[in-house]
Coordinates of C-alpha atoms in Angstrom, one line a residue:
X1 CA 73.2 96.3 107.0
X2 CA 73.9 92.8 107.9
X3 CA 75.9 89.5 106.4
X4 CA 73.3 87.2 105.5
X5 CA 75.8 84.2 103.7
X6 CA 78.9 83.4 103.2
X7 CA 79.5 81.6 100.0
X8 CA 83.0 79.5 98.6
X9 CA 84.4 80.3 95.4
X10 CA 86.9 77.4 94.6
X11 CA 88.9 78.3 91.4
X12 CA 91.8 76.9 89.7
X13 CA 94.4 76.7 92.9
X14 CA 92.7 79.2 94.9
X15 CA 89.7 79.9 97.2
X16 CA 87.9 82.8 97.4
X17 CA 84.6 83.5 99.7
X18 CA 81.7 86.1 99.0
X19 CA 80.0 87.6 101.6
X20 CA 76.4 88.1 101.2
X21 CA 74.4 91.4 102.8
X22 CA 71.0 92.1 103.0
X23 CA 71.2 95.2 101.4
X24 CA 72.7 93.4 97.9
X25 CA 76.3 94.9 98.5
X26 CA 78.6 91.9 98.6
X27 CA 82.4 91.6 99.5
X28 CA 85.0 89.0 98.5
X29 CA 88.1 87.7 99.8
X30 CA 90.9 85.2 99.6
X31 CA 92.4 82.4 101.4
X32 CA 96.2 81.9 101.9
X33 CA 96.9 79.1 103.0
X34 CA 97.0 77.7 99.9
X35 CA 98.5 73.8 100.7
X36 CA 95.6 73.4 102.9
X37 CA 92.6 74.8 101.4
X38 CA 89.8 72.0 102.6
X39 CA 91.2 72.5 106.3
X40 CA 90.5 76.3 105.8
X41 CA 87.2 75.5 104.6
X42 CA 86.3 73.7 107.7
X43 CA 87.3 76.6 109.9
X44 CA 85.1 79.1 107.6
X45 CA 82.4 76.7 108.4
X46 CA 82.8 77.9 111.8
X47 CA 83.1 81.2 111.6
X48 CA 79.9 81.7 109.3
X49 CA 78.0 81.4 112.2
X50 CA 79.3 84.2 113.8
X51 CA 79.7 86.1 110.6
X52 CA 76.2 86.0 109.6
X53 CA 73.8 88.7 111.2
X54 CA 76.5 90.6 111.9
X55 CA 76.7 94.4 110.7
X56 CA 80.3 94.2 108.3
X57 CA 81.0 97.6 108.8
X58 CA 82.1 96.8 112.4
X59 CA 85.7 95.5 111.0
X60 CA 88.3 95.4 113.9
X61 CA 85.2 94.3 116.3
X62 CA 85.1 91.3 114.2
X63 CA 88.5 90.2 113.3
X64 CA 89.1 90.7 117.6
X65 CA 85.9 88.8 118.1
X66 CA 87.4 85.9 115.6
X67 CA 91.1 86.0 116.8
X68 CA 90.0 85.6 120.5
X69 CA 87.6 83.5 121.0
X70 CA 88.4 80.4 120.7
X71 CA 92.1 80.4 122.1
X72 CA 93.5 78.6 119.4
X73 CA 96.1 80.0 116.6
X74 CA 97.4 78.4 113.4
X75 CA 97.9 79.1 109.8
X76 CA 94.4 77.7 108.4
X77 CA 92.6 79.6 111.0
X78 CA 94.1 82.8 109.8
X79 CA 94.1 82.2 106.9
X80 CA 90.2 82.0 107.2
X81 CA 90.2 85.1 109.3
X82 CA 92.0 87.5 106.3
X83 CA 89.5 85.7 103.6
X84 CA 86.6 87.4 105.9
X85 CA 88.6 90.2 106.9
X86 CA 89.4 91.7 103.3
X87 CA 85.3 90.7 102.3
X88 CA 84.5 93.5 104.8
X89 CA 86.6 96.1 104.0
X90 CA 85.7 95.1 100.7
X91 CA 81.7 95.8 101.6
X92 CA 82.6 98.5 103.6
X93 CA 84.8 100.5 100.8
X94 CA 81.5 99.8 98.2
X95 CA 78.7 100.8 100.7
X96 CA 80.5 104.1 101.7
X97 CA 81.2 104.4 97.5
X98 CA 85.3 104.8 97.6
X99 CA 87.9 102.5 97.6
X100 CA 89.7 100.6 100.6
X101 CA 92.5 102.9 100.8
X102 CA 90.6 105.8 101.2
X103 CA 89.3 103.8 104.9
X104 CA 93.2 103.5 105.5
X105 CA 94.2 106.9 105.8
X106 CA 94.2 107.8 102.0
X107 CA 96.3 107.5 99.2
X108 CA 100.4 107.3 99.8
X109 CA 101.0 106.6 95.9
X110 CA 99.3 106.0 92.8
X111 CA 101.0 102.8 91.1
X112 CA 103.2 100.2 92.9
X113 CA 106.6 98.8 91.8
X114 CA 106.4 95.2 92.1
X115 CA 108.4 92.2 90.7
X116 CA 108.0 88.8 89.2
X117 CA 109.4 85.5 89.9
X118 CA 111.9 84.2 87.6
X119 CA 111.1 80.4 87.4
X120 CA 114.2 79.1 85.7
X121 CA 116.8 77.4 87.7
X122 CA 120.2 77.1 85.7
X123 CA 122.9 80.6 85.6
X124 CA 122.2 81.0 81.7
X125 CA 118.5 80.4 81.9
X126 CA 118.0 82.6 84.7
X127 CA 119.8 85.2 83.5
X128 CA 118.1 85.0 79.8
X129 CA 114.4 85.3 81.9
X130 CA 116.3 88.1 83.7
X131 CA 116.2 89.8 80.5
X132 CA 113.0 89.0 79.3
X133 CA 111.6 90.6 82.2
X134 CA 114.0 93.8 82.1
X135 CA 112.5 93.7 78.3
X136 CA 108.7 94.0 79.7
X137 CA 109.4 97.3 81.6
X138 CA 110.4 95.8 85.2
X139 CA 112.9 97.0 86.8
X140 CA 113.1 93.8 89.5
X141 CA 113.2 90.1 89.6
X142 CA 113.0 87.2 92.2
X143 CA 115.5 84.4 91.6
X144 CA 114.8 81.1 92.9
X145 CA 118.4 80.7 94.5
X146 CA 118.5 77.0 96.0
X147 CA 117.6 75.0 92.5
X148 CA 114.8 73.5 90.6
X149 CA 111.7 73.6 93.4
X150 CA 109.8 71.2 90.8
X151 CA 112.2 68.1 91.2
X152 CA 111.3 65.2 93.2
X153 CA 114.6 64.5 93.8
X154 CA 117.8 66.7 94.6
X155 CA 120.9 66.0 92.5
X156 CA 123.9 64.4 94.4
X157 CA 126.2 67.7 94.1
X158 CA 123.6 69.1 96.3
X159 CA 125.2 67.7 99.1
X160 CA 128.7 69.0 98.5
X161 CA 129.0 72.1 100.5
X162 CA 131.5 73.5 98.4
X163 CA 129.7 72.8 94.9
X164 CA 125.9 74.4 96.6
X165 CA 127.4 77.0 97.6
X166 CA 129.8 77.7 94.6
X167 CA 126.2 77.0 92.5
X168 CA 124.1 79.6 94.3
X169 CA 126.6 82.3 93.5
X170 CA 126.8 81.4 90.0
X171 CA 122.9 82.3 89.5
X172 CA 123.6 85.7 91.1
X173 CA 126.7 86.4 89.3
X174 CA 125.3 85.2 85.9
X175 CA 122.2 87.6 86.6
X176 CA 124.0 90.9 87.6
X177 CA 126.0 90.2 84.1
X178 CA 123.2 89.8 81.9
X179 CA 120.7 92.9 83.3
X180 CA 123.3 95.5 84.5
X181 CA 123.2 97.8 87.5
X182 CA 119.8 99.6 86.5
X183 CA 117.9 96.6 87.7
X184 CA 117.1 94.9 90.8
X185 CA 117.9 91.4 92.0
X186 CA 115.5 89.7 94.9
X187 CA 117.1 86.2 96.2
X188 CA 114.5 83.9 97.1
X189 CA 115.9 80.9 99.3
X190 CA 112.6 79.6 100.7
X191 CA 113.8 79.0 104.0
X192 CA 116.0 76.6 102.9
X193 CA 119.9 77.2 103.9
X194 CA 121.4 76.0 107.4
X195 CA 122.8 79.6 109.2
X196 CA 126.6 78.1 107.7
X197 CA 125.3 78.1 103.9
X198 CA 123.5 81.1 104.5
X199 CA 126.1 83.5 105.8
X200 CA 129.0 81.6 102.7
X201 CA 126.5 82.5 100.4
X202 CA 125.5 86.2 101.6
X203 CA 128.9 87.2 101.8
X204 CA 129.8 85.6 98.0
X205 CA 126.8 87.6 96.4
X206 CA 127.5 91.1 98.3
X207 CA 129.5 92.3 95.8
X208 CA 126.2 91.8 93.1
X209 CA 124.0 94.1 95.3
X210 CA 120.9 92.3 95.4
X211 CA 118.0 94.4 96.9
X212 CA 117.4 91.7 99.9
X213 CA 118.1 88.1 101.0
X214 CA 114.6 86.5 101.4
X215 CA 113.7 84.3 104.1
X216 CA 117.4 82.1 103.8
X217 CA 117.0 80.3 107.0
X218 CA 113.3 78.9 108.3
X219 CA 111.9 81.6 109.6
X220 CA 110.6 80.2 113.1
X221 CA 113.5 81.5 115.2
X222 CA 114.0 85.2 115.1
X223 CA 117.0 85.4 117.4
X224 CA 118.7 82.6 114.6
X225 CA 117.7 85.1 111.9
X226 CA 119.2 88.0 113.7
X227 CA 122.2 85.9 114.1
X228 CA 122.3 86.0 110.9
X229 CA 121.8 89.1 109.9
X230 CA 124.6 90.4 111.9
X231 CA 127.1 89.0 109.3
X232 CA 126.4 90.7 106.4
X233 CA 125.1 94.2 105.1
X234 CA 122.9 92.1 103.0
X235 CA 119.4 93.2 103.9
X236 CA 117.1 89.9 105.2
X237 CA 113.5 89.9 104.5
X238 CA 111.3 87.2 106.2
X239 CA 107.5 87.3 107.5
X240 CA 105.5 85.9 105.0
X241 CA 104.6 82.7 107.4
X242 CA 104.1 84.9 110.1
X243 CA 100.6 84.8 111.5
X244 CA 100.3 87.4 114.3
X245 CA 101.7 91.0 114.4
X246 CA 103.7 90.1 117.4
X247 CA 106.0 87.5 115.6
X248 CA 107.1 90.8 113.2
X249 CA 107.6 93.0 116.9
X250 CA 110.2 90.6 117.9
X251 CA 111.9 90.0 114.5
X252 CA 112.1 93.7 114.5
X253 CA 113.5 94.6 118.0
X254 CA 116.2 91.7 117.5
X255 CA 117.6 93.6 114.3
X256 CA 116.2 90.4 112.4
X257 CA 115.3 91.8 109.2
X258 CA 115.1 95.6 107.0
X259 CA 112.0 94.2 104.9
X260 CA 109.4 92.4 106.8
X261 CA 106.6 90.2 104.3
X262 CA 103.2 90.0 105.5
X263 CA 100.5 88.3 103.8
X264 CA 97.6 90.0 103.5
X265 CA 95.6 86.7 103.4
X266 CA 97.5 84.6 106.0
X267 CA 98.0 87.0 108.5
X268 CA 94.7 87.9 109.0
X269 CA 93.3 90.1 106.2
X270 CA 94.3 94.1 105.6
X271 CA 93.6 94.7 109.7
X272 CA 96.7 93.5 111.1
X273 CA 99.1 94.1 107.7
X274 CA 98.1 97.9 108.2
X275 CA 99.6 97.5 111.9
X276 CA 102.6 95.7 110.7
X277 CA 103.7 98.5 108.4
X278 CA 102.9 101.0 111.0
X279 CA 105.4 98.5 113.4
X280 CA 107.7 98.3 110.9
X281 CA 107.8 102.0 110.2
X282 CA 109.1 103.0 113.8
X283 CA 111.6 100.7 113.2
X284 CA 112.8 102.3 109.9
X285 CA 111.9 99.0 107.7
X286 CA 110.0 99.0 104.7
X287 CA 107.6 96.3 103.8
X288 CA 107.3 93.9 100.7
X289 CA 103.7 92.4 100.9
X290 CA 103.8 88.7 100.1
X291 CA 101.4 87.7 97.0
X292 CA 102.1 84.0 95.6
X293 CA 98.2 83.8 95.4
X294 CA 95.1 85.1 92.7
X295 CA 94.0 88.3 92.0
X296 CA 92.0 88.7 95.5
X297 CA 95.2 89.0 96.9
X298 CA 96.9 90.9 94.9
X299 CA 93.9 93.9 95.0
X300 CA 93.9 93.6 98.6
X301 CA 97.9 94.0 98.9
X302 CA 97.5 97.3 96.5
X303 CA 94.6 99.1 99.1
X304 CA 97.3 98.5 101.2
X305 CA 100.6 99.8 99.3
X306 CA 98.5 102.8 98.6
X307 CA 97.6 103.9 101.9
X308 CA 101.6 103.1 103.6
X309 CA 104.3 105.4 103.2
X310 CA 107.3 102.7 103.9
X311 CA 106.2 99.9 100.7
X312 CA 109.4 99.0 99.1
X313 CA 108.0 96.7 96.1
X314 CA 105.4 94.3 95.5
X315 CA 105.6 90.6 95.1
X316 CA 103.8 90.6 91.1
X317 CA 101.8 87.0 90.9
X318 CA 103.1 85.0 87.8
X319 CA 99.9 84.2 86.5
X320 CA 99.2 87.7 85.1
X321 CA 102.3 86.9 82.7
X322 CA 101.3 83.7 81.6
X323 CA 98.0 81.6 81.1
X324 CA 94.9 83.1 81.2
X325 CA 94.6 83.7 85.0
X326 CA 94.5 87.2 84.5
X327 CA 90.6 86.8 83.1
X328 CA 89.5 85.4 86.6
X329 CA 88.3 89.2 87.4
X330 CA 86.1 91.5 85.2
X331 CA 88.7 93.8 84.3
X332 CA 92.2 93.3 84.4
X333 CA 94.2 95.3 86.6
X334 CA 96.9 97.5 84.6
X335 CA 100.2 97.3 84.5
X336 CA 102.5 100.3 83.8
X337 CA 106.0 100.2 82.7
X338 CA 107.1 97.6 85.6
X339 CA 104.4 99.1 88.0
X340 CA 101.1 98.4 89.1
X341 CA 98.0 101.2 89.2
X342 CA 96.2 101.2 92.2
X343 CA 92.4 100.4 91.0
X344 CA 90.0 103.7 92.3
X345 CA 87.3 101.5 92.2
X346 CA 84.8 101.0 95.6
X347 CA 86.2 98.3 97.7
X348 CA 89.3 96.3 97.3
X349 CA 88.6 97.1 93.4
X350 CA 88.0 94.5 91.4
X351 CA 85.0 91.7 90.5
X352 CA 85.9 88.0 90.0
X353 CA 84.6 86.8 86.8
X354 CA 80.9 85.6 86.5
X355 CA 80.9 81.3 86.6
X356 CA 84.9 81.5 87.5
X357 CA 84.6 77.8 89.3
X358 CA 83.4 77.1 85.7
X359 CA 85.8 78.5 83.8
X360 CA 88.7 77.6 86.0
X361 CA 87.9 74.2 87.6
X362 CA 89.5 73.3 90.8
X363 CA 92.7 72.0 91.5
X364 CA 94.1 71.9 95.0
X365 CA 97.3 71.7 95.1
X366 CA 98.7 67.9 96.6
X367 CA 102.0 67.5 99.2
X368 CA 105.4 67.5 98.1
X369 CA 108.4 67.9 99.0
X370 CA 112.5 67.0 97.7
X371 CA 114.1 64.4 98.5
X372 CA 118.1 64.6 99.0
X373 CA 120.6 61.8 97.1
X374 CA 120.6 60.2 100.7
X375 CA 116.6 59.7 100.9
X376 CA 116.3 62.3 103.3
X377 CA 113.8 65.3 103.4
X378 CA 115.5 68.3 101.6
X379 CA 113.9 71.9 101.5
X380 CA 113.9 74.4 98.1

C-alpha cells in the first residue's frame, strides 16, 4: 500500500487533510494550530512530497523521518505533523479492520468522562451554566476564570490587584454554591496571571476544591510553574502548547504539574501523546487531552483515552452542545450521561460528512487580543 495524495479539507474554523492510498483506504486528520491555519498549509505542502509513495503503515518511521529532517521546530510544523500522523493510524486501524486503540495496546476503558467549557463570564451567569450543564448529565465544568475573553478591551478594575483578584474568587465561590460537592470545577486561566495573582488566587479558591488550576501562568518556563506549584495543594495542569515530549519530561521532573495536556493535533499526532502518558505515568500524573478543535480531534483524543490507564477527563468541544457542528461527521459520536463512548469503528472512528467545505464554509479565525484600560497588551 502506498499514499498516493494528500488532499485539504477546510471547514468552518478547522482544517482537516485526507490521505489518499492506492488501495482506496483513506485516512483523515486534523490541524491544531488553529490561529495559523494558511501557515500550516504551507508546511503540508512540504511534507506531501515526502508523504506520497510512502507505505502509511510505517507510522513512527514517518513522524521520525518528518520531525528530523529538516532541523527546525515550531507550532505550525507540528501541527502539520499530527494532521498526517493521526491520517495513518487512521489508514492503518481500517486496513488491519479494528480500531486505533486496539494498535495502542488495547482497550483501558469503554467511555470517557470529559467536560465542557462554561462560556459565561459574570459569578451568577457562570454559576447558572454550571447548572445547566450539571442538568445534562456532566459531572465537570471549565470556568473561564480571568473575564470575558470576547472583549476588546479590559475594564479599568482589571488593573486593581485587590478588585481581580477578589473577582476571580467570586466565580469559584458562586460556582461551588450553585452545583454542590458532587461536581467538579476545572479553572481555566489561559496563561494569563503573573506568579503573584496566581499564588492570591490559588490559595483563595482551595477551600472550593476545584479538580486543577489550568495553565495560570504562561506556560514557557517550567521552573516558574514549579515555583508555583510549590505554594499550594492546588493541582496545576499545563502542556497544551507543548510541542515535543521533552518539554512535558522537564515540567514533570521539576514537580511542575499533576495533570499534564497534550494535544493530540499540536504535538504531533497520537505517536508522541501515547509517550507522554507513558512519561507522565512514571511520574504518577494523569493526563487531560487538550480538545478546543472539531471532531477529528476529539476521535483521535478518544483512541487515545481508551488505550491509557492514567486519563483523568476529557476536554468535551463546545460545538457538540450548540450549532450544528456536530453533523460535520457521518454519525455522531454518543454521549452517555456526562461521558463519552469510545467509537469501535476501524481507524480513529468516524467519517467527516460528504461536501463538509460545502456545508460549513470556511472561516479562519483573524488576530486578537485585549487591550488593558492603559492601552497595553493584556492576556485572557
Amino acid at each position: 500500500m502506498k499514499v498516493i495524495r494528500m488532499e485539504l479539507i477546510p471547514a468552518s474554523k478547522y482544517l482537516f487533510i485526507k490521505l489518499h492510498t492506492d488501495e482506496g483506504i483513506t485516512g483523515i486528520g486534523e490541524v491544531g494550530a488553529w490561529g495559523y491555519l494558511d501557515g500550516t498549509i504551507g508546511v503540508l505542502k512540504k511534507l506531501e512530497g515526502y508523504i506520497v509513495g510512502q507505505n502509511p503503515m510505517r507510522i513512527e518511521h514517518h513522524w521520525q523521518y518528518m520531525y528530523r529532517s529538516m532541523y527546525f521546530r515550531g507550532s505550525i510544523i507540528m501541527s502539520a505533523i499530527s494532521a498526517i500522523d493521526i491520517a495513518l493510524w487512521d489508514i492503518k486501524g481500517k486496513a488491519l479492520g479494528v480500531p486505533v486503540y486496539e494498535l495502542l495496546g488495547g482497550k483501558c476503558r469503554d467511555k470517557v468522562r470529559t467536560y465542557p467549557a462554561v462560556f459565561k463570564f459574570t459569578p451568577e451567569e457562570m454559576a447558572e451554566e454550571c447548572k445547566k450543564v450539571k442538568e445534562q448529565g456532566f459531572t465537570a465544568a471549565r470556568l473561564m476564570i480571568t473575564g470575558d475573553i470576547r472583549k476588546k478591551t479590559a475594564d479599568f478594575e482589571d488593573g486593581i490587584f485587590s478588585h481581580r483578584v477578589a473577582m476571580q474568587i467570586a466565580r469559584v465561590k458562586a460556582c461551588r454554591d450553585a452545583v454542590g460537592d458532587d461536581f467538579d470545577l476545572i479553572l481555566e486561566v489561559h496563561r494569563s496571571m503573573n506568579p503573584m495573582d496566581a499564588i492570591a488566587f490559588a490559595k483563595g479558591v482551595e477551600e472550593y476544591h476545584p479538580l486543577f488550576l489550568e495553565d495560570p501562568i504562561p506556560p514557557d518556563n517550567n521552573a516558574a510553574m514549579a515555583e508555583l506549584a510549590s505554594k499550594t495543594w492546588l493541582p496545576i495542569a499545563s502542556g497544551e502548547r507543548f510541542i515535543n515530549i521533552e518539554e512535558f519530561e522537564d515540567l514533570l521532573s521539576r514537580h511542575g504539574a499533576r495533570y499534564v495536556r497534550p494535544d493530540v493535533c499540536a504535538l504531533g499526532g497520537l505517536t508522541p501523546c501515547k509517550k507522554v502518558a507513558a512519561i507522565a505515568e512514571s511520574h504518577y500524573v494523569e493526563i487531560v487531552p487538550h480538545n478546543p478543535l472539531g471532531p477529528v480531534s476529539t476521535a483521535a483524543c478518544l483512541q487515545l483515552d481508551a488505550a491509557v490507564p492514567n486519563v483523568c477527563i476529557q476536554e468535551f468541544p463546545s460545538f457538540y452542545l450548540q450549532g450544528n457542528e456536530s453533523q460535520m461527521i457521518k454519525s455522531p459520536l454518543e454521549l452517555d450521561h456526562g461521558y463519552l463512548v469510545v467509537p469501535d469503528a476501524p481507524g480513529i472512528g468516524i467519517e467527516l460528512a460528504d461536501d463538509i467545505s460545502e456545508k460549513f464554509p470556511p472561516a479562519q479565525r483573524s488576530i486578537s487580543c485585549q487591550i488593558a484600560f492603559d492601552g497595553s497588551v493584556r492576556d485572557v
